Amino acid sequence: MSALLTTVATIAGLLCIFADPVNAKPGQSVQARDVTLPPIPGSPQIITNGAFTNATYGWESSPTGKIQNGLYCITVPSGSAPGNSSYLRTTYQFLETKNDVYTVNFTASSSVGFDIIVQTPDPPLDPNLNTTVPLTTTPHPFSVTFSPANQAPNATLEFDLGGAPAEAQVCIGDVSMKRIDRSGYVQFVGPALKVNQLGYLPQGPKVATLVANNTKAVTWSLLSASDSIVASGNTTPKGMDAASGQVVSTIDFSNVTQDGDGYVLTAGNATSYPFTISSTVYDTLRQDSLLFFYQQRSGIAIDAALAGSQYARAAGHVQVPPNQGDVQVPCQAVHDSLIAYLEPWTCNYTLNVTQGWYDAGDQGKYVVNGGISAAQLLMEYERTQHIANATNVLVDGSLRIPERNNGVPDILDEARWEIEFLLKMQVPAGSPPQLFNGSMIDMSGLVHHKMHDNQWTPLPTDPSQDPKRRELHRPSTAAALNVAAVGAMAARSFATYDSAFSQQCLQAATTAYAAATKNPAILAPGTDWDLGGGAYSDDDVTDEFYWAAAELYLTTGQQQYLTDLTNNTYHTANVSTLFTIPDGFSWGSVAALAQLDLATIPSNISNHPAIVQSVLDAADMYLAVQRNATNGYGVFLNSYPWGSNSNNLNDIQVVATAFDLSGNITYRDAALQGVDYVLGRNALAFSYIRGYGTNYVQNVHSRLYAHELNDQVPQAPAGAMSGGANEDASDPPADDVLQGCKPQLCHVDDVNSYSTNEVAINWGSALAWVVGWAASQG
Ligand SMILES: *[C@@H]1O[C@H](CO)[C@@H](O)[C@H](O)[C@H]1NC(C)=O
Ligand SMILES: *[C@@H]1O[C@H](CO)[C@@H](O)[C@H](O)[C@H]1NC(C)=O
Ligand SMILES: *[C@@H]1O[C@H](CO)[C@@H](O)[C@H](O)[C@H]1NC(C)=O
Ligand SMILES: *[C@@H]1O[C@H](CO)[C@@H](O)[C@H](O)[C@H]1NC(C)=O
Ligand SMILES: *[C@@H]1O[C@H](CO)[C@@H](O)[C@H](O)[C@H]1NC(C)=O
Ligand SMILES: *[C@@H]1O[C@H](CO)[C@@H](O)[C@H](O)[C@H]1NC(C)=O
Ligand SMILES: *[C@@H]1O[C@H](CO)[C@@H](O)[C@H](O)[C@H]1NC(C)=O
Ligand SMILES: *[C@@H]1O[C@H](CO)[C@@H](O)[C@H](O)[C@H]1NC(C)=O
Ligand SMILES: *[C@@H]1O[C@H](CO)[C@@H](O)[C@H](O)[C@H]1NC(C)=O
Ligand SMILES: *[C@@H]1O[C@H](CO)[C@@H](O)[C@H](O)[C@H]1NC(C)=O
Ligand SMILES: *[C@@H]1O[C@H](CO)[C@@H](O)[C@H](O)[C@H]1NC(C)=O
Ligand SMILES: *[C@@H]1O[C@H](CO)[C@@H](O)[C@H](O)[C@H]1NC(C)=O
Ligand SMILES: [Ca+2]
Ligand SMILES: [Ca+2]
């Protein structure tokens, strides 16, 4: 998850207009939340004496100026260089909070027209505001909005007046700065009748949720696009849904199997959003969920002909200025590694670590998160090789990616873009020893945990324009085991298409596994955080050892890996240890991935029936969550952590695999119902998937798609998924508008809400696996 990726923004010189944060649709009734919100702090004036009513108090200038008609006027000499040789500035005792939003207003004129710079410098970090405004002889009001990349206490606001073409009298007044005021925000929860806004499979379950503050059944009707009643019945009152605090009833119209678009459900006064019934309802999303990965690619130009002109961009991080990475990337500089590892770790080589996918809303590349993401794509492919009646539809030519028509299934091509990056992160054989806990040790064959900028970059940032130093962080056992597991998986799937690459993957995997076995406790620490990236720390790598041994055994059949995996404590652990609620599995808890593959992929393992049973038991555990009387939305969640949509989807992968293994239709129906949640059958009647449904996500947190901050960049492409409700949401918009929220309502569709609305590859891979499976049920 990108939970630890507290992303931030320097919006240098960004003038922007904000979309109305209230995502209300005309003609729809709006239910206000019934929790009482504490007052929002408001937006007090940040600048002291900005109207110069108290002489020059709080301001300093060079040269000295004087107050004239309520403006501060300075005679600026000609010829001085642009910059701060001549300036007017004030310092405010105020914290500029990263990812919050500020507006600065002022009025200015100059006797000689020229451009001045308005800045909030905070060296050595980039200024949060750095913009140019054109002065003319007429006093003109200016308004500049910016969203800080960096926390800046006691920042300075500075008007840099150098660069006048001739001696000029510059006058500035009415300086005002305020934080965004969200006090008018009303959360939109959509119509009271919540459906999967994309639609339902004809031969699948069809369940909707009605929010109605009573416990009596009411009549529901299903209307076709031509308004005729197709079916009707009575709602089933469920009482209070614990996660939303809403009193709900459910509607089951599973027996309707007639294809059609534009169906709506009605009950009481409520009318649902429209939806489709079709066996192909998931087919387009199956592709779009994978195109998200193409658009996250590093090291390759994104082709307008494939992605659409609005998503075309130059290759990111190929060391074409201003990029410093990712072709010869050094290890972290000692002044930062002292903070990250409490000792001066570094290395004296550079690696070419181009390619891979940008992790999330940021542009770092993290091996453990890239590992699980590539693994889920490989699992989506491998499922079609081993499960009866499942066929790979994501064949060569099926996706709009550069490798269409190269003879290799496109889903494998997409995974390979990440796998090639993962292999490049391996410490070269024979590398000099590196510092760990005071000793110099041989880390050859281990894998660098991550690579990213040494400081946060603004929203938006085009990856080709990122000027920051990119750095390798310390190798870790967990990263090595990810490469071992994913390398082994890739070796299997690529064997028939590219035996050289298959061999290369297996070689990297066995080398990484051996290095991890030799160095079993080089852990990624939580202290390696906020230096331009997230920590992805993990204190327990027993599960990573289990996953790596399982995948290497499935690929090679070798006794050494079988011995290691059967001896691993996870092999016979309780189902609730192997598969956790609500996580299912995650980048740091991968034991379940081992069991899913040991159950699915043929091998000679002796306790195969027990492993299959373990997956079925896990599915039963999730079914109990879904069927809990207090769960009105059919979701596999009983808590809502950061990226909760991915937790639900990973749980679905387990339940769907239980169906694949057993053919038991109960698992199939449960899994399909779980998918409805992310597409709108939720307390917010909100589709978290861009372009799918009616009321879908607009403002995901991403440097690529920060349209809300700059209309020169696009909104996210169809198929991009928001992380979703987070009961511990904390970021500037969430802190303003989600105080006291019920877990399932803790979401705000705001570009700065990284804790509820970010995109991430490991969430996208969960979506891809699940919709690939759901599409196969049509
Ligand atoms: C006005 O300026 C004086 C210093 O010249 C300062 O002592 C005083 O606090 C200021 N008044 C206000 C209201 O800021
Ligand atoms: C401010 O922006 C200008 C032009 O965009 C750039 O030349 C300058 O280096 C920036 N200043 C800082 C301190 O980053
Ligand atoms: C900010 O200014 C206040 C008041 O002058 C001071 O107490 C505080 O230490 C300053 N904070 C920082 C981080 O400089
Ligand atoms: C800036 O000016 C606009 C337009 O007059 C006004 O709506 C806004 O509140 C002002 N903002 C600040 C921070 O003074
Ligand atoms: C729902 O019913 C409860 C108990 O009857 C009542 O306290 C509450 O105000 C009602 N809520 C709404 C939104 O009508
Ligand atoms: C499905 O069941 C409902 C309620 O039990 C009934 O009204 C409807 O006619 C049935 N529809 C079909 C297509 O069988
Ligand atoms: C339905 O709408 C009518 C008229 O707008 C209103 O009087 C009634 O209370 C509503 N019923 C419910 C259950 O909301
Ligand atoms: C870095 O890797 C890329 C992709 O594999 C390759 O095209 C490029 O030539 C490499 N650059 C160097 C300097 O090795
Ligand atoms: C595969 O499809 C056949 C024919 O549709 C069906 O009889 C069989 O049950 C299916 N098997 C599984 C495991 O779904
Ligand atoms: C790299 O570091 C090792 C030991 O830390 C040292 O022996 C070696 O000379 C260094 N190589 C270079 C090229 O600096
Ligand atoms: C099994 O694991 C234990 C530690 O959990 C270890 O001490 C033992 O050597 C391992 N046995 C084998 C055969 O690898
Ligand atoms: C059902 O959910 C409630 C509320 O989340 C929880 O307290 C209870 O333990 C759950 N019951 C079961 C059987 O899981
Ligand atoms: Ca292909
Ligand atoms: Ca772990």
Coordinates of C-alpha atoms in Angstrom, one line a residue, residues 293 296-298 352-358 365-382 403 408-426 447-448 479-480 482-495 497-498 500-509 512 547 761:
F293 CA 0.0 0.1 -15.5
Q296 CA 2.4 4.3 -14.7
R297 CA 5.5 3.1 -16.7
S298 CA 8.8 4.8 -16.1
N352 CA 20.8 1.5 -14.3
V353 CA 17.3 1.1 -12.8
T354 CA 15.2 2.4 -15.6
Q355 CA 11.8 0.9 -16.4
G356 CA 9.3 -0.3 -13.8
W357 CA 6.0 1.4 -12.8
Y358 CA 5.7 4.5 -10.7
K365 CA 9.9 2.6 -7.3
Y366 CA 9.7 0.2 -4.4
V367 CA 10.7 -3.4 -4.8
V368 CA 8.3 -4.9 -2.3
N369 CA 5.3 -3.1 -3.7
G370 CA 6.4 -3.7 -7.3
G371 CA 6.8 -7.3 -6.4
I372 CA 3.3 -8.0 -5.2
S373 CA 1.9 -5.9 -8.1
A374 CA 3.8 -7.9 -10.8
A375 CA 2.9 -11.1 -8.9
Q376 CA -0.8 -10.4 -9.1
L377 CA -0.6 -9.8 -12.9
L378 CA 1.3 -13.0 -13.3
M379 CA -1.3 -14.8 -11.1
E380 CA -4.0 -13.4 -13.3
Y381 CA -2.3 -15.0 -16.3
E382 CA -1.4 -18.2 -14.6
E403 CA 4.3 -4.8 -27.2
V408 CA 3.7 -12.7 -26.2
P409 CA 0.5 -12.4 -24.2
D410 CA 0.1 -8.7 -23.5
I411 CA -0.6 -9.2 -19.8
L412 CA 2.9 -10.8 -19.6
D413 CA 4.4 -7.9 -21.5
E414 CA 3.0 -5.5 -19.0
A415 CA 4.3 -7.5 -16.0
R416 CA 7.7 -7.8 -17.7
W417 CA 8.1 -4.0 -17.7
E418 CA 8.2 -4.1 -13.9
I419 CA 10.1 -7.4 -13.6
E420 CA 13.0 -6.0 -15.7
F421 CA 13.2 -3.1 -13.2
L422 CA 13.1 -5.5 -10.2
L423 CA 16.0 -7.5 -11.7
K424 CA 18.1 -4.3 -12.1
M425 CA 17.7 -3.5 -8.4
Q426 CA 19.9 -6.6 -7.5
V447 CA 18.2 -6.4 -3.7
H448 CA 17.9 -2.6 -3.0
A479 CA 13.3 -7.1 -1.4
A480 CA 15.6 -10.0 -2.2
N482 CA 10.3 -10.5 -3.5
V483 CA 12.7 -10.8 -6.4
A484 CA 13.1 -14.5 -5.6
A485 CA 9.4 -15.1 -5.6
V486 CA 8.5 -12.9 -8.6
G487 CA 11.5 -14.1 -10.6
A488 CA 10.5 -17.7 -10.0
M489 CA 6.9 -16.9 -11.1
A490 CA 8.2 -15.1 -14.2
A491 CA 10.5 -17.9 -15.1
R492 CA 7.4 -20.2 -15.3
S493 CA 5.2 -18.0 -17.4
F494 CA 7.9 -16.8 -19.8
A495 CA 9.4 -20.3 -20.4
Y497 CA 7.7 -17.3 -24.9
D498 CA 11.3 -16.3 -24.1
A500 CA 16.5 -16.6 -22.2
F501 CA 14.4 -14.2 -20.2
S502 CA 12.9 -17.0 -18.2
Q503 CA 16.4 -18.3 -17.4
Q504 CA 17.5 -14.7 -16.4
C505 CA 14.6 -14.4 -14.0
L506 CA 15.3 -17.8 -12.5
Q507 CA 19.0 -17.0 -12.1
A508 CA 18.2 -13.7 -10.4
A509 CA 15.6 -15.5 -8.2
A512 CA 18.5 -13.5 -4.4
W547 CA 6.4 -17.1 -0.5
I761 CA 0.1 -0.2 -8.4

